[in-house]
Amino acid sequence: LGFGQKPQIGFPGAATGRLRPWKSWLPVEKATMAYGYGLSVTPLQLAQAYAVLGAGGTRRPVSLRRVDVPPEGERIMDEAVARELVQMMESVVSEAGTARRAAVMGYRVSGKTGTSWKAADGGYNWTKYMAVFGGVVPASNPRLAAVVIIDENDKVTYAELVPEIKQEPDYDAALAALKKQPEGSPRNEDADLRLDGLRHHHGVPRP
């Protein structure tokens, strides 16, 4: 997925993150990584990982410049596994999920929330949090991947609050810009329809 590897974006300052070689993982590391600790990734790396899922398990290079011809990709995950993960994460954006406000009228959205203590002095700071939401849309045939991170916001402790303070990805404006037609999925009662105006948005396109 690109974790632990420096993104080749052609710009200085791209961070590598941290992921120890898997052959040296201790049993406790395998356990903690299962719920998101013991490694670190950048927002760009995380967005690329979601883009891999959206592309059916194919990883393509990321770019900060517009790419007219999609670069050749590398299959790193079985397509059926990637599709199943995308389908599973749709429940996170349902009425019963933790990212209800990330729903977009007319589109199936797939994503995941997360919360972590911040790393500090060789351990963790138990009073400082990072909350994150990442996902792809439309879930039936993803065209966009996006990640939102809130760093030490005093209004946020758990990631399920991220969408509640209106920091969810602006999927609707991005889909309108792509002229992607709605799929006809039912509206989540907490979702806001904002297709009448384009706002600032970020996305990782999938060809």
PDB file of N, CA, C and O in Angstrom, residues 99-172:
ATOM      1  N   ALA A  99     -19.708   7.592  10.685  1.00  0.00           N
ATOM      2  CA  ALA A  99     -19.435   8.680   9.737  1.00  0.00           C
ATOM      3  C   ALA A  99     -20.703   9.030   8.963  1.00  0.00           C
ATOM      4  O   ALA A  99     -20.699   9.152   7.739  1.00  0.00           O
ATOM      5  N   ARG A 100     -21.800   9.216   9.694  1.00  0.00           N
ATOM      6  CA  ARG A 100     -23.084   9.453   9.047  1.00  0.00           C
ATOM      7  C   ARG A 100     -23.075  10.699   8.167  1.00  0.00           C
ATOM      8  O   ARG A 100     -23.682  10.727   7.106  1.00  0.00           O
ATOM      9  N   ARG A 101     -22.370  11.742   8.618  1.00  0.00           N
ATOM     10  CA  ARG A 101     -22.408  12.999   7.867  1.00  0.00           C
ATOM     11  C   ARG A 101     -21.498  12.988   6.649  1.00  0.00           C
ATOM     12  O   ARG A 101     -21.471  13.939   5.876  1.00  0.00           O
ATOM     13  N   ALA A 102     -20.766  11.907   6.454  1.00  0.00           N
ATOM     14  CA  ALA A 102     -19.976  11.775   5.232  1.00  0.00           C
ATOM     15  C   ALA A 102     -20.814  11.242   4.085  1.00  0.00           C
ATOM     16  O   ALA A 102     -20.334  11.157   2.956  1.00  0.00           O
ATOM     17  N   ALA A 103     -22.076  10.901   4.358  1.00  0.00           N
ATOM     18  CA  ALA A 103     -22.958  10.408   3.304  1.00  0.00           C
ATOM     19  C   ALA A 103     -23.262  11.523   2.314  1.00  0.00           C
ATOM     20  O   ALA A 103     -23.300  12.702   2.670  1.00  0.00           O
ATOM     21  N   VAL A 104     -23.484  11.157   1.064  1.00  0.00           N
ATOM     22  CA  VAL A 104     -23.804  12.110  -0.003  1.00  0.00           C
ATOM     23  C   VAL A 104     -25.059  11.620  -0.705  1.00  0.00           C
ATOM     24  O   VAL A 104     -25.124  10.469  -1.144  1.00  0.00           O
ATOM     25  N   MET A 105     -26.032  12.481  -0.817  1.00  0.00           N
ATOM     26  CA  MET A 105     -27.290  12.102  -1.450  1.00  0.00           C
ATOM     27  C   MET A 105     -27.053  11.611  -2.870  1.00  0.00           C
ATOM     28  O   MET A 105     -26.404  12.275  -3.675  1.00  0.00           O
ATOM     29  N   GLY A 106     -27.576  10.425  -3.155  1.00  0.00           N
ATOM     30  CA  GLY A 106     -27.486   9.901  -4.510  1.00  0.00           C
ATOM     31  C   GLY A 106     -26.258   9.070  -4.792  1.00  0.00           C
ATOM     32  O   GLY A 106     -26.137   8.508  -5.877  1.00  0.00           O
ATOM     33  N   TYR A 107     -25.333   8.958  -3.831  1.00  0.00           N
ATOM     34  CA  TYR A 107     -24.103   8.210  -4.054  1.00  0.00           C
ATOM     35  C   TYR A 107     -23.827   7.258  -2.888  1.00  0.00           C
ATOM     36  O   TYR A 107     -24.121   7.582  -1.734  1.00  0.00           O
ATOM     37  N   ARG A 108     -23.234   6.138  -3.195  1.00  0.00           N
ATOM     38  CA  ARG A 108     -22.797   5.206  -2.162  1.00  0.00           C
ATOM     39  C   ARG A 108     -21.378   5.590  -1.742  1.00  0.00           C
ATOM     40  O   ARG A 108     -20.479   5.668  -2.575  1.00  0.00           O
ATOM     41  N   VAL A 109     -21.193   5.839  -0.452  1.00  0.00           N
ATOM     42  CA  VAL A 109     -19.898   6.250   0.090  1.00  0.00           C
ATOM     43  C   VAL A 109     -19.355   5.137   0.973  1.00  0.00           C
ATOM     44  O   VAL A 109     -20.091   4.523   1.745  1.00  0.00           O
ATOM     45  N   SER A 110     -18.072   4.881   0.846  1.00  0.00           N
ATOM     46  CA  SER A 110     -17.413   3.861   1.656  1.00  0.00           C
ATOM     47  C   SER A 110     -16.245   4.509   2.385  1.00  0.00           C
ATOM     48  O   SER A 110     -15.466   5.244   1.780  1.00  0.00           O
ATOM     49  N   GLY A 111     -16.112   4.263   3.689  1.00  0.00           N
ATOM     50  CA  GLY A 111     -15.011   4.899   4.422  1.00  0.00           C
ATOM     51  C   GLY A 111     -14.835   4.318   5.802  1.00  0.00           C
ATOM     52  O   GLY A 111     -15.524   3.388   6.214  1.00  0.00           O
ATOM     53  N   LYS A 112     -13.887   4.889   6.524  1.00  0.00           N
ATOM     54  CA  LYS A 112     -13.572   4.404   7.868  1.00  0.00           C
ATOM     55  C   LYS A 112     -13.110   5.567   8.736  1.00  0.00           C
ATOM     56  O   LYS A 112     -12.348   6.428   8.287  1.00  0.00           O
ATOM     57  N   THR A 113     -13.586   5.588   9.976  1.00  0.00           N
ATOM     58  CA  THR A 113     -13.099   6.556  10.950  1.00  0.00           C
ATOM     59  C   THR A 113     -12.021   5.917  11.810  1.00  0.00           C
ATOM     60  O   THR A 113     -11.910   4.699  11.893  1.00  0.00           O
ATOM     61  N   GLY A 114     -11.224   6.739  12.455  1.00  0.00           N
ATOM     62  CA  GLY A 114     -10.190   6.220  13.347  1.00  0.00           C
ATOM     63  C   GLY A 114      -9.730   7.298  14.315  1.00  0.00           C
ATOM     64  O   GLY A 114      -9.851   8.496  14.040  1.00  0.00           O
ATOM     65  N   THR A 115      -9.252   6.887  15.458  1.00  0.00           N
ATOM     66  CA  THR A 115      -8.725   7.795  16.465  1.00  0.00           C
ATOM     67  C   THR A 115      -7.444   7.210  17.030  1.00  0.00           C
ATOM     68  O   THR A 115      -7.351   6.004  17.231  1.00  0.00           O
ATOM     69  N   SER A 116      -6.452   8.055  17.268  1.00  0.00           N
ATOM     70  CA  SER A 116      -5.214   7.552  17.881  1.00  0.00           C
ATOM     71  C   SER A 116      -4.637   8.595  18.826  1.00  0.00           C
ATOM     72  O   SER A 116      -4.814   9.799  18.631  1.00  0.00           O
ATOM     73  N   TRP A 117      -3.974   8.115  19.870  1.00  0.00           N
ATOM     74  CA  TRP A 117      -3.173   9.011  20.687  1.00  0.00           C
ATOM     75  C   TRP A 117      -1.956   9.436  19.882  1.00  0.00           C
ATOM     76  O   TRP A 117      -1.462   8.693  19.020  1.00  0.00           O
ATOM     77  N   LYS A 118      -1.443  10.602  20.168  1.00  0.00           N
ATOM     78  CA  LYS A 118      -0.286  11.098  19.440  1.00  0.00           C
ATOM     79  C   LYS A 118       1.005  10.538  20.033  1.00  0.00           C
ATOM     80  O   LYS A 118       1.149  10.414  21.248  1.00  0.00           O
ATOM     81  N   ALA A 119       1.927  10.203  19.140  1.00  0.00           N
ATOM     82  CA  ALA A 119       3.222   9.708  19.578  1.00  0.00           C
ATOM     83  C   ALA A 119       4.030  10.838  20.211  1.00  0.00           C
ATOM     84  O   ALA A 119       4.003  11.977  19.743  1.00  0.00           O
ATOM     85  N   ALA A 120       4.749  10.512  21.299  1.00  0.00           N
ATOM     86  CA  ALA A 120       5.551  11.521  21.993  1.00  0.00           C
ATOM     87  C   ALA A 120       6.589  10.835  22.871  1.00  0.00           C
ATOM     88  O   ALA A 120       6.253   9.933  23.654  1.00  0.00           O
ATOM     89  N   ASP A 121       7.851  11.239  22.731  1.00  0.00           N
ATOM     90  CA  ASP A 121       8.928  10.783  23.616  1.00  0.00           C
ATOM     91  C   ASP A 121       9.007   9.265  23.719  1.00  0.00           C
ATOM     92  O   ASP A 121       9.072   8.691  24.810  1.00  0.00           O
ATOM     93  N   GLY A 122       8.961   8.596  22.583  1.00  0.00           N
ATOM     94  CA  GLY A 122       9.091   7.155  22.574  1.00  0.00           C
ATOM     95  C   GLY A 122       7.848   6.407  23.010  1.00  0.00           C
ATOM     96  O   GLY A 122       7.868   5.175  23.137  1.00  0.00           O
ATOM     97  N   GLY A 123       6.753   7.113  23.231  1.00  0.00           N
ATOM     98  CA  GLY A 123       5.505   6.472  23.636  1.00  0.00           C
ATOM     99  C   GLY A 123       4.334   7.250  23.087  1.00  0.00           C
ATOM    100  O   GLY A 123       4.365   7.709  21.946  1.00  0.00           O
ATOM    101  N   TYR A 124       3.297   7.425  23.913  1.00  0.00           N
ATOM    102  CA  TYR A 124       2.119   8.145  23.472  1.00  0.00           C
ATOM    103  C   TYR A 124       1.717   9.186  24.505  1.00  0.00           C
ATOM    104  O   TYR A 124       1.898   9.000  25.704  1.00  0.00           O
ATOM    105  N   ASN A 125       1.184  10.292  23.994  1.00  0.00           N
ATOM    106  CA  ASN A 125       0.626  11.316  24.854  1.00  0.00           C
ATOM    107  C   ASN A 125      -0.848  10.988  25.060  1.00  0.00           C
ATOM    108  O   ASN A 125      -1.651  11.050  24.125  1.00  0.00           O
ATOM    109  N   TRP A 126      -1.216  10.647  26.287  1.00  0.00           N
ATOM    110  CA  TRP A 126      -2.562  10.152  26.556  1.00  0.00           C
ATOM    111  C   TRP A 126      -3.621  11.256  26.566  1.00  0.00           C
ATOM    112  O   TRP A 126      -4.812  10.963  26.743  1.00  0.00           O
ATOM    113  N   THR A 127      -3.217  12.502  26.347  1.00  0.00           N
ATOM    114  CA  THR A 127      -4.198  13.595  26.363  1.00  0.00           C
ATOM    115  C   THR A 127      -4.357  14.262  24.999  1.00  0.00           C
ATOM    116  O   THR A 127      -5.166  15.176  24.860  1.00  0.00           O
ATOM    117  N   LYS A 128      -3.577  13.815  24.001  1.00  0.00           N
ATOM    118  CA  LYS A 128      -3.649  14.426  22.679  1.00  0.00           C
ATOM    119  C   LYS A 128      -4.039  13.371  21.647  1.00  0.00           C
ATOM    120  O   LYS A 128      -3.467  12.295  21.609  1.00  0.00           O
ATOM    121  N   TYR A 129      -4.999  13.748  20.811  1.00  0.00           N
ATOM    122  CA  TYR A 129      -5.556  12.804  19.860  1.00  0.00           C
ATOM    123  C   TYR A 129      -5.430  13.311  18.421  1.00  0.00           C
ATOM    124  O   TYR A 129      -5.362  14.509  18.168  1.00  0.00           O
ATOM    125  N   MET A 130      -5.457  12.356  17.506  1.00  0.00           N
ATOM    126  CA  MET A 130      -5.669  12.649  16.096  1.00  0.00           C
ATOM    127  C   MET A 130      -6.880  11.840  15.654  1.00  0.00           C
ATOM    128  O   MET A 130      -6.985  10.646  15.946  1.00  0.00           O
ATOM    129  N   ALA A 131      -7.805  12.499  14.977  1.00  0.00           N
ATOM    130  CA  ALA A 131      -9.001  11.831  14.465  1.00  0.00           C
ATOM    131  C   ALA A 131      -8.949  11.862  12.940  1.00  0.00           C
ATOM    132  O   ALA A 131      -8.511  12.846  12.340  1.00  0.00           O
ATOM    133  N   VAL A 132      -9.402  10.785  12.310  1.00  0.00           N
ATOM    134  CA  VAL A 132      -9.266  10.677  10.857  1.00  0.00           C
ATOM    135  C   VAL A 132     -10.498  10.018  10.259  1.00  0.00           C
ATOM    136  O   VAL A 132     -11.137   9.169  10.871  1.00  0.00           O
ATOM    137  N   PHE A 133     -10.839  10.479   9.063  1.00  0.00           N
ATOM    138  CA  PHE A 133     -11.811   9.775   8.229  1.00  0.00           C
ATOM    139  C   PHE A 133     -11.215   9.675   6.836  1.00  0.00           C
ATOM    140  O   PHE A 133     -10.689  10.652   6.294  1.00  0.00           O
ATOM    141  N   GLY A 134     -11.308   8.500   6.247  1.00  0.00           N
ATOM    142  CA  GLY A 134     -10.855   8.305   4.873  1.00  0.00           C
ATOM    143  C   GLY A 134     -11.829   7.412   4.141  1.00  0.00           C
ATOM    144  O   GLY A 134     -12.516   6.585   4.766  1.00  0.00           O
ATOM    145  N   GLY A 135     -11.913   7.576   2.828  1.00  0.00           N
ATOM    146  CA  GLY A 135     -12.830   6.725   2.098  1.00  0.00           C
ATOM    147  C   GLY A 135     -12.803   6.966   0.603  1.00  0.00           C
ATOM    148  O   GLY A 135     -11.969   7.718   0.084  1.00  0.00           O
ATOM    149  N   VAL A 136     -13.732   6.285  -0.085  1.00  0.00           N
ATOM    150  CA  VAL A 136     -13.839   6.389  -1.541  1.00  0.00           C
ATOM    151  C   VAL A 136     -15.304   6.581  -1.917  1.00  0.00           C
ATOM    152  O   VAL A 136     -16.212   6.236  -1.161  1.00  0.00           O
ATOM    153  N   VAL A 137     -15.518   7.123  -3.110  1.00  0.00           N
ATOM    154  CA  VAL A 137     -16.865   7.364  -3.614  1.00  0.00           C
ATOM    155  C   VAL A 137     -16.801   7.445  -5.138  1.00  0.00           C
ATOM    156  O   VAL A 137     -15.792   7.922  -5.681  1.00  0.00           O
ATOM    157  N   PRO A 138     -17.829   6.989  -5.846  1.00  0.00           N
ATOM    158  CA  PRO A 138     -18.937   6.158  -5.391  1.00  0.00           C
ATOM    159  C   PRO A 138     -18.449   4.744  -5.081  1.00  0.00           C
ATOM    160  O   PRO A 138     -17.553   4.244  -5.763  1.00  0.00           O
ATOM    161  N   ALA A 139     -19.013   4.114  -4.075  1.00  0.00           N
ATOM    162  CA  ALA A 139     -18.534   2.805  -3.662  1.00  0.00           C
ATOM    163  C   ALA A 139     -18.713   1.759  -4.752  1.00  0.00           C
ATOM    164  O   ALA A 139     -17.949   0.790  -4.826  1.00  0.00           O
ATOM    165  N   SER A 140     -19.688   1.939  -5.621  1.00  0.00           N
ATOM    166  CA  SER A 140     -19.939   0.965  -6.684  1.00  0.00           C
ATOM    167  C   SER A 140     -18.860   0.979  -7.757  1.00  0.00           C
ATOM    168  O   SER A 140     -18.576  -0.046  -8.389  1.00  0.00           O
ATOM    169  N   ASN A 141     -18.253   2.148  -7.970  1.00  0.00           N
ATOM    170  CA  ASN A 141     -17.190   2.294  -8.976  1.00  0.00           C
ATOM    171  C   ASN A 141     -16.374   3.530  -8.601  1.00  0.00           C
ATOM    172  O   ASN A 141     -16.522   4.595  -9.187  1.00  0.00           O
ATOM    173  N   PRO A 142     -15.482   3.411  -7.606  1.00  0.00           N
ATOM    174  CA  PRO A 142     -14.818   4.582  -7.021  1.00  0.00           C
ATOM    175  C   PRO A 142     -14.073   5.450  -8.029  1.00  0.00           C
ATOM    176  O   PRO A 142     -13.342   4.951  -8.878  1.00  0.00           O
ATOM    177  N   ARG A 143     -14.279   6.753  -7.895  1.00  0.00           N
ATOM    178  CA  ARG A 143     -13.562   7.742  -8.698  1.00  0.00           C
ATOM    179  C   ARG A 143     -12.713   8.663  -7.840  1.00  0.00           C
ATOM    180  O   ARG A 143     -11.820   9.321  -8.345  1.00  0.00           O
ATOM    181  N   LEU A 144     -13.040   8.774  -6.563  1.00  0.00           N
ATOM    182  CA  LEU A 144     -12.330   9.682  -5.667  1.00  0.00           C
ATOM    183  C   LEU A 144     -11.967   8.972  -4.379  1.00  0.00           C
ATOM    184  O   LEU A 144     -12.741   8.166  -3.862  1.00  0.00           O
ATOM    185  N   ALA A 145     -10.785   9.286  -3.866  1.00  0.00           N
ATOM    186  CA  ALA A 145     -10.390   8.876  -2.520  1.00  0.00           C
ATOM    187  C   ALA A 145      -9.998  10.134  -1.767  1.00  0.00           C
ATOM    188  O   ALA A 145      -9.392  11.040  -2.334  1.00  0.00           O
ATOM    189  N   ALA A 146     -10.381  10.216  -0.513  1.00  0.00           N
ATOM    190  CA  ALA A 146     -10.085  11.421   0.270  1.00  0.00           C
ATOM    191  C   ALA A 146      -9.847  11.052   1.725  1.00  0.00           C
ATOM    192  O   ALA A 146     -10.361  10.052   2.224  1.00  0.00           O
ATOM    193  N   VAL A 147      -9.040  11.873   2.396  1.00  0.00           N
ATOM    194  CA  VAL A 147      -8.723  11.677   3.806  1.00  0.00           C
ATOM    195  C   VAL A 147      -8.831  13.023   4.510  1.00  0.00           C
ATOM    196  O   VAL A 147      -8.349  14.036   3.999  1.00  0.00           O
ATOM    197  N   VAL A 148      -9.476  13.037   5.671  1.00  0.00           N
ATOM    198  CA  VAL A 148      -9.559  14.230   6.517  1.00  0.00           C
ATOM    199  C   VAL A 148      -8.948  13.880   7.863  1.00  0.00           C
ATOM    200  O   VAL A 148      -9.287  12.858   8.456  1.00  0.00           O
ATOM    201  N   ILE A 149      -8.038  14.731   8.350  1.00  0.00           N
ATOM    202  CA  ILE A 149      -7.396  14.505   9.646  1.00  0.00           C
ATOM    203  C   ILE A 149      -7.569  15.746  10.504  1.00  0.00           C
ATOM    204  O   ILE A 149      -7.350  16.870  10.041  1.00  0.00           O
ATOM    205  N   ILE A 150      -7.965  15.552  11.746  1.00  0.00           N
ATOM    206  CA  ILE A 150      -8.066  16.643  12.709  1.00  0.00           C
ATOM    207  C   ILE A 150      -7.023  16.392  13.787  1.00  0.00           C
ATOM    208  O   ILE A 150      -7.039  15.370  14.469  1.00  0.00           O
ATOM    209  N   ASP A 151      -6.108  17.339  13.916  1.00  0.00           N
ATOM    210  CA  ASP A 151      -4.959  17.180  14.803  1.00  0.00           C
ATOM    211  C   ASP A 151      -5.144  18.033  16.061  1.00  0.00           C
ATOM    212  O   ASP A 151      -5.132  19.263  15.990  1.00  0.00           O
ATOM    213  N   GLU A 152      -5.344  17.376  17.187  1.00  0.00           N
ATOM    214  CA  GLU A 152      -5.439  18.040  18.484  1.00  0.00           C
ATOM    215  C   GLU A 152      -6.554  19.077  18.550  1.00  0.00           C
ATOM    216  O   GLU A 152      -6.416  20.110  19.193  1.00  0.00           O
ATOM    217  N   ASN A 153      -7.655  18.824  17.911  1.00  0.00           N
ATOM    218  CA  ASN A 153      -8.788  19.738  18.011  1.00  0.00           C
ATOM    219  C   ASN A 153      -9.476  19.519  19.354  1.00  0.00           C
ATOM    220  O   ASN A 153      -9.819  18.389  19.701  1.00  0.00           O
ATOM    221  N   ASP A 154      -9.695  20.589  20.103  1.00  0.00           N
ATOM    222  CA  ASP A 154     -10.257  20.434  21.449  1.00  0.00           C
ATOM    223  C   ASP A 154     -11.716  20.000  21.427  1.00  0.00           C
ATOM    224  O   ASP A 154     -12.285  19.653  22.466  1.00  0.00           O
ATOM    225  N   LYS A 155     -12.340  20.001  20.242  1.00  0.00           N
ATOM    226  CA  LYS A 155     -13.717  19.549  20.136  1.00  0.00           C
ATOM    227  C   LYS A 155     -13.808  18.081  19.748  1.00  0.00           C
ATOM    228  O   LYS A 155     -14.897  17.523  19.681  1.00  0.00           O
ATOM    229  N   VAL A 156     -12.671  17.467  19.449  1.00  0.00           N
ATOM    230  CA  VAL A 156     -12.679  16.102  18.947  1.00  0.00           C
ATOM    231  C   VAL A 156     -11.836  15.209  19.830  1.00  0.00           C
ATOM    232  O   VAL A 156     -10.670  15.495  20.102  1.00  0.00           O
ATOM    233  N   THR A 157     -12.428  14.136  20.320  1.00  0.00           N
ATOM    234  CA  THR A 157     -11.688  13.097  21.013  1.00  0.00           C
ATOM    235  C   THR A 157     -11.773  11.796  20.235  1.00  0.00           C
ATOM    236  O   THR A 157     -10.777  11.141  19.978  1.00  0.00           O
ATOM    237  N   TYR A 158     -12.975  11.438  19.823  1.00  0.00           N
ATOM    238  CA  TYR A 158     -13.169  10.207  19.084  1.00  0.00           C
ATOM    239  C   TYR A 158     -13.509  10.512  17.632  1.00  0.00           C
ATOM    240  O   TYR A 158     -14.172  11.485  17.323  1.00  0.00           O
ATOM    241  N   ALA A 159     -13.057   9.619  16.751  1.00  0.00           N
ATOM    242  CA  ALA A 159     -13.161   9.893  15.321  1.00  0.00           C
ATOM    243  C   ALA A 159     -14.597  10.000  14.846  1.00  0.00           C
ATOM    244  O   ALA A 159     -14.863  10.622  13.833  1.00  0.00           O
ATOM    245  N   GLU A 160     -15.555   9.401  15.554  1.00  0.00           N
ATOM    246  CA  GLU A 160     -16.931   9.505  15.100  1.00  0.00           C
ATOM    247  C   GLU A 160     -17.430  10.940  15.148  1.00  0.00           C
ATOM    248  O   GLU A 160     -18.427  11.276  14.526  1.00  0.00           O
ATOM    249  N   LEU A 161     -16.715  11.825  15.863  1.00  0.00           N
ATOM    250  CA  LEU A 161     -17.108  13.221  15.922  1.00  0.00           C
ATOM    251  C   LEU A 161     -16.599  14.017  14.735  1.00  0.00           C
ATOM    252  O   LEU A 161     -17.035  15.137  14.516  1.00  0.00           O
ATOM    253  N   VAL A 162     -15.668  13.453  13.963  1.00  0.00           N
ATOM    254  CA  VAL A 162     -15.092  14.192  12.835  1.00  0.00           C
ATOM    255  C   VAL A 162     -16.178  14.664  11.874  1.00  0.00           C
ATOM    256  O   VAL A 162     -16.258  15.844  11.558  1.00  0.00           O
ATOM    257  N   PRO A 163     -17.060  13.776  11.390  1.00  0.00           N
ATOM    258  CA  PRO A 163     -18.091  14.260  10.480  1.00  0.00           C
ATOM    259  C   PRO A 163     -19.056  15.226  11.136  1.00  0.00           C
ATOM    260  O   PRO A 163     -19.649  16.068  10.466  1.00  0.00           O
ATOM    261  N   GLU A 164     -19.259  15.116  12.459  1.00  0.00           N
ATOM    262  CA  GLU A 164     -20.231  15.966  13.128  1.00  0.00           C
ATOM    263  C   GLU A 164     -19.818  17.441  13.144  1.00  0.00           C
ATOM    264  O   GLU A 164     -20.649  18.316  13.309  1.00  0.00           O
ATOM    265  N   ILE A 165     -18.526  17.746  13.008  1.00  0.00           N
ATOM    266  CA  ILE A 165     -18.121  19.148  12.984  1.00  0.00           C
ATOM    267  C   ILE A 165     -17.831  19.613  11.559  1.00  0.00           C
ATOM    268  O   ILE A 165     -17.080  20.524  11.323  1.00  0.00           O
ATOM    269  N   LYS A 166     -18.459  18.881  10.622  1.00  0.00           N
ATOM    270  CA  LYS A 166     -18.454  19.288   9.213  1.00  0.00           C
ATOM    271  C   LYS A 166     -17.059  19.348   8.618  1.00  0.00           C
ATOM    272  O   LYS A 166     -16.721  20.238   7.845  1.00  0.00           O
ATOM    273  N   GLN A 167     -16.223  18.371   8.947  1.00  0.00           N
ATOM    274  CA  GLN A 167     -14.906  18.280   8.332  1.00  0.00           C
ATOM    275  C   GLN A 167     -14.816  17.056   7.428  1.00  0.00           C
ATOM    276  O   GLN A 167     -13.733  16.591   7.115  1.00  0.00           O
ATOM    277  N   GLU A 168     -15.973  16.525   7.034  1.00  0.00           N
ATOM    278  CA  GLU A 168     -15.953  15.368   6.161  1.00  0.00           C
ATOM    279  C   GLU A 168     -15.441  15.769   4.781  1.00  0.00           C
ATOM    280  O   GLU A 168     -15.500  16.938   4.393  1.00  0.00           O
ATOM    281  N   PRO A 169     -14.924  14.808   3.976  1.00  0.00           N
ATOM    282  CA  PRO A 169     -14.496  15.145   2.615  1.00  0.00           C
ATOM    283  C   PRO A 169     -15.655  15.739   1.827  1.00  0.00           C
ATOM    284  O   PRO A 169     -16.800  15.313   1.963  1.00  0.00           O
ATOM    285  N   ASP A 170     -15.351  16.725   1.003  1.00  0.00           N
ATOM    286  CA  ASP A 170     -16.394  17.386   0.222  1.00  0.00           C
ATOM    287  C   ASP A 170     -16.632  16.577  -1.051  1.00  0.00           C
ATOM    288  O   ASP A 170     -16.383  17.027  -2.161  1.00  0.00           O
ATOM    289  N   TYR A 171     -17.124  15.360  -0.868  1.00  0.00           N
ATOM    290  CA  TYR A 171     -17.327  14.462  -1.985  1.00  0.00           C
ATOM    291  C   TYR A 171     -18.325  15.012  -2.991  1.00  0.00           C
ATOM    292  O   TYR A 171     -18.158  14.863  -4.197  1.00  0.00           O
ATOM    293  N   ASP A 172     -19.395  15.646  -2.495  1.00  0.00           N
ATOM    294  CA  ASP A 172     -20.453  16.064  -3.406  1.00  0.00           C
ATOM    295  C   ASP A 172     -19.966  17.094  -4.414  1.00  0.00           C
ATOM    296  O   ASP A 172     -20.250  17.025  -5.595  1.00  0.00           O
TER     297      ASP A 172
END
